[in-house]
Coordinates of C-alpha atoms in Angstrom, one line a residue:
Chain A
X27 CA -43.2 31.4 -100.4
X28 CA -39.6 31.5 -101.5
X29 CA -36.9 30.8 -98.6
X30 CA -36.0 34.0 -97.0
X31 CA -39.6 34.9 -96.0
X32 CA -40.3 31.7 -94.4
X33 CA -36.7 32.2 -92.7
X34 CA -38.6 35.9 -91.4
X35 CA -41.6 34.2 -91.0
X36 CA -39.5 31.8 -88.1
X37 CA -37.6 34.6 -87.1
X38 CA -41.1 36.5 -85.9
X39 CA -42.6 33.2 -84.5
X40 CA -39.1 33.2 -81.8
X41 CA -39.5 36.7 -81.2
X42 CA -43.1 36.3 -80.6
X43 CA -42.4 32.9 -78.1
X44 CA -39.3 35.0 -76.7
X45 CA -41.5 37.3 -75.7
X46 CA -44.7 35.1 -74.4
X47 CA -41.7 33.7 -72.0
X48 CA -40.6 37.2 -71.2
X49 CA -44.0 38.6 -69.7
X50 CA -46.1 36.4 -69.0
X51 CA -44.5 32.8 -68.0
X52 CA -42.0 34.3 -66.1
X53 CA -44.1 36.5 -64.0
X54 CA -46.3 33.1 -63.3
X55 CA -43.9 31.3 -62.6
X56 CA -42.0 33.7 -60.2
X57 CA -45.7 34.9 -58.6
X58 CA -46.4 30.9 -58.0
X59 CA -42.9 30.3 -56.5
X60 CA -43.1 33.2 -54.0
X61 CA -46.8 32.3 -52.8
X62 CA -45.5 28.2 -52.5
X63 CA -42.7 30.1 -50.5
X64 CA -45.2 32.0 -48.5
X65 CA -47.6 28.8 -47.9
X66 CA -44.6 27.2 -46.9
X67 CA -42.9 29.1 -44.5
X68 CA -46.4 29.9 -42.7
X69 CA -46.9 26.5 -42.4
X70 CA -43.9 25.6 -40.9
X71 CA -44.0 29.3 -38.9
X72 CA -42.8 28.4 -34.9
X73 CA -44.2 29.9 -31.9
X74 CA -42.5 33.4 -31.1
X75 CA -40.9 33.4 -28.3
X76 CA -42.6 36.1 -25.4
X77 CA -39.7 37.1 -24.5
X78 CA -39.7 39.2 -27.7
X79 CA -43.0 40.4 -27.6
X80 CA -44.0 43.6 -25.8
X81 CA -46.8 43.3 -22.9
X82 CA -49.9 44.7 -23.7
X83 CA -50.9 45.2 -19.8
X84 CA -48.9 45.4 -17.2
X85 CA -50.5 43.8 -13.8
X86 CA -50.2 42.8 -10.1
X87 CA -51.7 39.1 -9.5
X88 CA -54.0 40.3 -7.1
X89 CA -55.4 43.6 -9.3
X90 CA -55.6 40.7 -12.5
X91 CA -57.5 38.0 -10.3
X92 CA -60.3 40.7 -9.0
X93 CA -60.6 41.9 -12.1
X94 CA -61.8 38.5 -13.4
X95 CA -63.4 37.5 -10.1
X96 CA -65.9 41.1 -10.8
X97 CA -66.5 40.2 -14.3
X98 CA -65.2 37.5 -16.5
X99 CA -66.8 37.9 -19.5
X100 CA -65.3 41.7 -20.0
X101 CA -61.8 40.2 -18.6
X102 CA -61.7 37.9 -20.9
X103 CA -62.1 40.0 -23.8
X104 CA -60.2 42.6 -22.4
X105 CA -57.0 40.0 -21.6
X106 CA -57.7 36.7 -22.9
X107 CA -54.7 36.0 -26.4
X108 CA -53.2 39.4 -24.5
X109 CA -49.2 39.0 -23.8
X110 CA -49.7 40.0 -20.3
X111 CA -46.8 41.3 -17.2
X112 CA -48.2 40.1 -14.1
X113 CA -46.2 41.1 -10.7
X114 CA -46.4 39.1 -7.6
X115 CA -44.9 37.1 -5.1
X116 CA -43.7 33.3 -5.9
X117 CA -46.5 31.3 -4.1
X118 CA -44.7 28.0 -5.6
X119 CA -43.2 26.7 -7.9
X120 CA -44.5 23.2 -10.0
X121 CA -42.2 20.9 -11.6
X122 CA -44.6 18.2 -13.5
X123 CA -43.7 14.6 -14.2
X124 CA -42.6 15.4 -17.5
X125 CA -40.4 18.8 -16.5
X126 CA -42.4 21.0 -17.2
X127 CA -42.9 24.2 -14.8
X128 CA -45.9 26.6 -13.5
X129 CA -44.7 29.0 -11.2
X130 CA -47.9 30.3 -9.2
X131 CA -47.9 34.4 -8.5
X132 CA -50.4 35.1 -5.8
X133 CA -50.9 36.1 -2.4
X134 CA -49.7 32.8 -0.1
X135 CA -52.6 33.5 2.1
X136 CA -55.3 32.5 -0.9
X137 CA -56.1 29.4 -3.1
X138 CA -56.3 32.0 -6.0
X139 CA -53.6 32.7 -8.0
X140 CA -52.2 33.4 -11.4
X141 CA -50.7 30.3 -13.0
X142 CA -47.7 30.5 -15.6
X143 CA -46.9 27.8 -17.5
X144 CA -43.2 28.1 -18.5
X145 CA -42.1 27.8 -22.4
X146 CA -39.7 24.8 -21.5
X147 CA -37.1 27.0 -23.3
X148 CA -36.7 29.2 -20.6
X149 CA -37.3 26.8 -17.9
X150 CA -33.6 28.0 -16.3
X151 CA -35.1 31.3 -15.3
X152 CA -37.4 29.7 -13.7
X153 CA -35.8 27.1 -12.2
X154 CA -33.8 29.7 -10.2
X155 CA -36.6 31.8 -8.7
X156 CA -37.0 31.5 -5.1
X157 CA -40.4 31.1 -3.7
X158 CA -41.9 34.2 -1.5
X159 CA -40.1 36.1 -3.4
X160 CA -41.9 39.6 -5.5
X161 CA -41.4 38.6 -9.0
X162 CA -42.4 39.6 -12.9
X163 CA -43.7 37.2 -15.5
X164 CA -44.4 37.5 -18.9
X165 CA -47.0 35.2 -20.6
X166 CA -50.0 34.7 -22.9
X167 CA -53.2 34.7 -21.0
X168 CA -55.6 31.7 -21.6
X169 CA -58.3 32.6 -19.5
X170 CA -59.9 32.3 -16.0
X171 CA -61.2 29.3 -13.9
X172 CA -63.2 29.6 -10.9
X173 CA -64.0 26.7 -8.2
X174 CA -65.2 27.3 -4.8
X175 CA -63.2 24.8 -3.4
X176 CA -60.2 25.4 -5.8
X177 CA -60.6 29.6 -5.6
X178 CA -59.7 31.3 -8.9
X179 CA -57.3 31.3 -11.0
X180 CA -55.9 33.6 -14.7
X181 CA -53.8 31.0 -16.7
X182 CA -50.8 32.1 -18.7
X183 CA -49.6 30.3 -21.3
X184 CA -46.0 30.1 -22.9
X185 CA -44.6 32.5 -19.7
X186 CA -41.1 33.9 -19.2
X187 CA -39.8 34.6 -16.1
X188 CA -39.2 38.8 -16.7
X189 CA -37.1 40.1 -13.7
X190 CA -37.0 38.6 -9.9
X191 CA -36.3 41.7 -8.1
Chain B
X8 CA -44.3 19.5 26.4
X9 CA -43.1 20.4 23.4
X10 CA -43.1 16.8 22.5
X11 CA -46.1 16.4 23.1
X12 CA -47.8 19.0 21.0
X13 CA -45.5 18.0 18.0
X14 CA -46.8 14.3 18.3
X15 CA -51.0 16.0 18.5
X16 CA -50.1 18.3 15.6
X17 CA -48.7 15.6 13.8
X18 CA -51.5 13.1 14.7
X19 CA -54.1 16.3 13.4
X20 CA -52.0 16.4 10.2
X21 CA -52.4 12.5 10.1
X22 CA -56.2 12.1 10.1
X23 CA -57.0 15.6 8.0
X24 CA -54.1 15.2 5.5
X25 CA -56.2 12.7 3.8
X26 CA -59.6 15.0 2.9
X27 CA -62.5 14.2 1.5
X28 CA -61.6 15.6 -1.7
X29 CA -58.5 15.1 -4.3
X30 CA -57.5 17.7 -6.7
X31 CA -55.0 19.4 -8.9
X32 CA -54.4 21.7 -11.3
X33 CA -51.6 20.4 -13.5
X34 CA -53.5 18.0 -15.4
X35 CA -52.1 16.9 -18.7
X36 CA -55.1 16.6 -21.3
X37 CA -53.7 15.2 -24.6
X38 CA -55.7 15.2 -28.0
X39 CA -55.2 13.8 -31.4
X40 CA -57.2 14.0 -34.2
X41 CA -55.0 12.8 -36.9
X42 CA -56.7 10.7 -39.5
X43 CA -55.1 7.4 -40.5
X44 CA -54.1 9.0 -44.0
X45 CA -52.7 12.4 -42.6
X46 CA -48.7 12.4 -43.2
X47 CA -48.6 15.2 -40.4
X48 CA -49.7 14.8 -36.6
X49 CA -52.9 17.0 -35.2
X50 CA -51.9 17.1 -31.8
X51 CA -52.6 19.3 -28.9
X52 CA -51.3 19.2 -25.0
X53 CA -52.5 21.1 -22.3
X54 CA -50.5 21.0 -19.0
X55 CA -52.9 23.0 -16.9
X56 CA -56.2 21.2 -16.5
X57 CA -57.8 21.4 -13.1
X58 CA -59.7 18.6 -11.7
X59 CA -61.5 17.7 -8.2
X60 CA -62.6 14.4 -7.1
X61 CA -65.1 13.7 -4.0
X62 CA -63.4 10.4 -2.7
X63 CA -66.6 10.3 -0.9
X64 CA -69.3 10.2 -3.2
X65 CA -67.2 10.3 -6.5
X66 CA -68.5 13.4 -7.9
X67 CA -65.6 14.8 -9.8
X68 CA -65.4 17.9 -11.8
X69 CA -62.4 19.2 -14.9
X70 CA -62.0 21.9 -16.1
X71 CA -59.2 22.7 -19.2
X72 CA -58.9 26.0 -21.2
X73 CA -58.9 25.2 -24.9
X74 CA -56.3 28.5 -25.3
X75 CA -54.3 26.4 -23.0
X76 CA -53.3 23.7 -25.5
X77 CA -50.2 23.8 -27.0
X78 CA -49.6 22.6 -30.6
X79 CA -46.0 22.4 -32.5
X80 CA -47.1 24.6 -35.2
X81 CA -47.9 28.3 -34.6
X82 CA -50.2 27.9 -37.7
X83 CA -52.1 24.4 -36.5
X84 CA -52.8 26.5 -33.2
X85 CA -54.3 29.3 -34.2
X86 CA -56.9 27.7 -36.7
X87 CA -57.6 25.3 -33.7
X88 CA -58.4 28.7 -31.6
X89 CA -60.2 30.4 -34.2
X90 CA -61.9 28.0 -36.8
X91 CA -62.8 24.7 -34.8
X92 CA -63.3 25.2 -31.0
X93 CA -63.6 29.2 -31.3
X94 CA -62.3 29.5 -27.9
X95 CA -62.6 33.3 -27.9
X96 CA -66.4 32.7 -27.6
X97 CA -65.8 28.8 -25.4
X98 CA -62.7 29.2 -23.7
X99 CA -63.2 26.4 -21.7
X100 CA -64.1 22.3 -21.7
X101 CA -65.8 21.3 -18.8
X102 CA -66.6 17.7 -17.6
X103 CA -69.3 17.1 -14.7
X104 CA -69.4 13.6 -13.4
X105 CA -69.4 11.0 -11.4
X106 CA -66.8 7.9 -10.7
X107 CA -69.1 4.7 -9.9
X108 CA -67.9 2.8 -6.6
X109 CA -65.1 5.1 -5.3
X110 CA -65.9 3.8 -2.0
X111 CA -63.6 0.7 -2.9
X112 CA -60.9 2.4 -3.2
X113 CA -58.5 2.6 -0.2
X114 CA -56.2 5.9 -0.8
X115 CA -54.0 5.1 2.0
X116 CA -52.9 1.8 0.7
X117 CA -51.1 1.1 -2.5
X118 CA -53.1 -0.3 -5.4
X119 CA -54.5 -0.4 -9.0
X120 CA -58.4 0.4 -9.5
X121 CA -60.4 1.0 -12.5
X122 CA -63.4 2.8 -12.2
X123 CA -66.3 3.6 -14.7
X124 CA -67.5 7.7 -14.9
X125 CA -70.1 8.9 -16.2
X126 CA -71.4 12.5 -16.8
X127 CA -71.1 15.5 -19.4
X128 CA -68.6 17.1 -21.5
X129 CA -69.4 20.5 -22.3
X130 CA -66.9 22.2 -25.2
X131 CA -67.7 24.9 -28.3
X132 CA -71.2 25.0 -26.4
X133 CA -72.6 22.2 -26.9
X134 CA -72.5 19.4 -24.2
X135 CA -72.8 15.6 -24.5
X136 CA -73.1 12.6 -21.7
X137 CA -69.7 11.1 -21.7
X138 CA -68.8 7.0 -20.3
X139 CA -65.5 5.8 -20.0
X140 CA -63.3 4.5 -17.5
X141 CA -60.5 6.2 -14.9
X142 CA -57.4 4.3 -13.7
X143 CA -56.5 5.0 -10.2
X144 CA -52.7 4.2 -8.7
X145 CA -52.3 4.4 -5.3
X146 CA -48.4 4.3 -4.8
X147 CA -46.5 5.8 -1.5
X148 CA -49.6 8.0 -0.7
X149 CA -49.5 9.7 -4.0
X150 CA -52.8 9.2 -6.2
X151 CA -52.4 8.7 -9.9
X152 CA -55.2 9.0 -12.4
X153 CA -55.3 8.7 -16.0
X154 CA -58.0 8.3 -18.7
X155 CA -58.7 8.0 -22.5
X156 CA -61.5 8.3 -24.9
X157 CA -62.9 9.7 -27.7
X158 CA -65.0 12.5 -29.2
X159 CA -66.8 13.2 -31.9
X160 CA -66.2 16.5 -33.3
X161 CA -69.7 16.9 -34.7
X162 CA -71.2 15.6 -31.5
X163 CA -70.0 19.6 -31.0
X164 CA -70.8 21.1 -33.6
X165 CA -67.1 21.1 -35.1
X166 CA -67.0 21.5 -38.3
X167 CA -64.0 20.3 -40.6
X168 CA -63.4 22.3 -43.7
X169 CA -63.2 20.2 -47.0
X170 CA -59.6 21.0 -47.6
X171 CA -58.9 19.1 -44.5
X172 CA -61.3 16.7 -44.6
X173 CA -58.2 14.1 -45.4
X174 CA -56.1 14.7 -42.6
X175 CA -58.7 15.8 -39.5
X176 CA -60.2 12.8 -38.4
X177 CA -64.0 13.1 -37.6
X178 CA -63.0 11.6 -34.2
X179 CA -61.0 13.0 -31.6
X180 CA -58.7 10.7 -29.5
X181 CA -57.9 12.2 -25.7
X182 CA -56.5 11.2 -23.0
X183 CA -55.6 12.6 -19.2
X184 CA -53.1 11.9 -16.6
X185 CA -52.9 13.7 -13.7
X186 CA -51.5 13.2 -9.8
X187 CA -54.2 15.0 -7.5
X188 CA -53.4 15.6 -3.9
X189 CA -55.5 15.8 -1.3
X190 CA -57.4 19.0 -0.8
X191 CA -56.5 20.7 3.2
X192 CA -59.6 22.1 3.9
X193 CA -60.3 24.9 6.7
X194 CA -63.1 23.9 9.5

């Protein structure tokens, strides 16, 4: 093997790893980072906010609590994970030890009502509600509990308050 | 005249403001099941736990909806929901029970009590008898109670994938503070 074909022989061996790096470890690598990107971003993925999310049903408090009084199981499929409007009037309004807020929609006359938990980041809205008053609010539904005692009640999770006219 | 039936209402409100049975409905059931080698926390609060309590006989009742607890991570919550306590088909955790000696504890006065419950937790369908033991404040008229204790996860039927197997630990730390107030029943 004189000098020049080795020297072609080396040439064709770069091309060859030039090439290797060109379709095949670059794609890998670039396919790996964007699913480590995915992985990571859905693991650190937040809560949306319900504000941003459109209602599935739109409700009164009283229509939402028969309906689950009549028949929980199809309620429960039919609302339960549901970003749900309820309307009503503002029975109360709960501040816990830890500032956190429910407001209660419901008719004043009953123990039943429909319980909001507030996402703490819109607790202002709800701060500023005034009690007896028709309101709208917008929340996740977590499901329905029913005491004799207690009456009933349709829990929403992560609620915003939606209008207070 | 007037004074006089303000001073019977408020003697009426006197005696039946104190029922025979203490509730509420903002109860704040913690959880954690991080295991001692997890580098993240597996936590979850719920804030709207309901609970009544017979001050007479001590039969208590609580109820929580496992939708209902809140986790930090969108991603933690959802595989709580749908993998581990499927609460589409369980949406809720009930505990039946009973607090031993409630009759020594004086609601209207101020004061510390511990008192030992017993009953059943029922969660992801399966239920298992349940002992621990209830702190009671009595402070200004207000009643404080608060618990803690554990689960184990495959007492219901909670199974932990192998991928997490590091960081879920096999028991479940939880713990519940709540103010109840007393319950104005109609005669």
């Amino acid at each position: 093997m004189d000098r020049s074909e080795y020297a072609k022989q080396l040439k064709s061996i770069t091309v060859k790893k030039k090439k290797i790096l060109q379709y095949i470890v670059l794609p890998i690598v670039l396919i790996i980072g964007a699913i480590a990107i995915y992985f990571y971003k859905e693991y650190n993925r937040t809560h949306k906010d319900v504000s941003d999310l459109n209602a599935d049903y739109a409700v009164t408090a009283t229509n939402l609590l028969n309906e689950f009084e009549s028949n929980e199981q199809s309620s429960n499929k039919k609302y339960w994970d549901k970003v749900i409007e309820v309307e009503g009037i503002a029975k109360d309004l709960v501040k816990d030890a830890k500032g956190f807020y429910t407001i209660v929609l419901g008719d004043p006359e009953t123990m039943s009502a429909v319980r909001c938990s507030i996402d703490s980041a819109h607790n202002n809205e709800a701060n500023s509600i005034t009690k007896g008053k028709n309101i709208k609010i917008k929340g996740i539904c977590s499901g329905f509990n029913s005491d004799e005692l207690l009456g009933s009640d349709v829990v929403l999770v992560r609620s915003v308050v939606q209008s207070t006219n | 005249m007037k004074k006089i039936i303000i001073v019977c209402i408020a003697a009426l409100t006197a005696i039946t403001s104190f029922g025979q049975k203490v509730f509420t409905k903002t109860a704040e059931v913690y959880f954690d099941a991080t295991s001692p080698s997890s580098p993240e926390k597996i936590e979850g609060i719920n804030r709207s736990g309901t609970c009544v309590i017979d001050t007479k006989n001590g039969n208590m009742q609580f109820v929580a909806l496992m939708k209902g607890f809140a986790f930090e991570r969108a991603l933690m919550e959802e595989h709580f929901n749908e993998n581990y306590v499927e609460s589409h088909k369980y949406p809720k955790a009930e505990f039946k029970g009973d607090l031993k000696n409630i009759d020594k504890v004086d609601f209207t006065k101020d004061g510390t009590y511990t008192l030992k419950v017993k009953g059943v937790l029922s969660l992801h369908g399966e239920s298992k008898e349940l002992e621990t033991e209830a702190k009671f404040i009595v402070q200004n008229g207000n009643i404080k109670a608060s618990t803690a204790f554990s689960v184990q996860l495959s007492d219901f039927k909670i199974s932990i994938p192998g991928l997490v197997a590091d960081k879920l630990s096999k028991t479940a730390k939880v713990g519940i503070n709540c103010s109840l107030q007393s319950l104005k029943t109609n005669p």
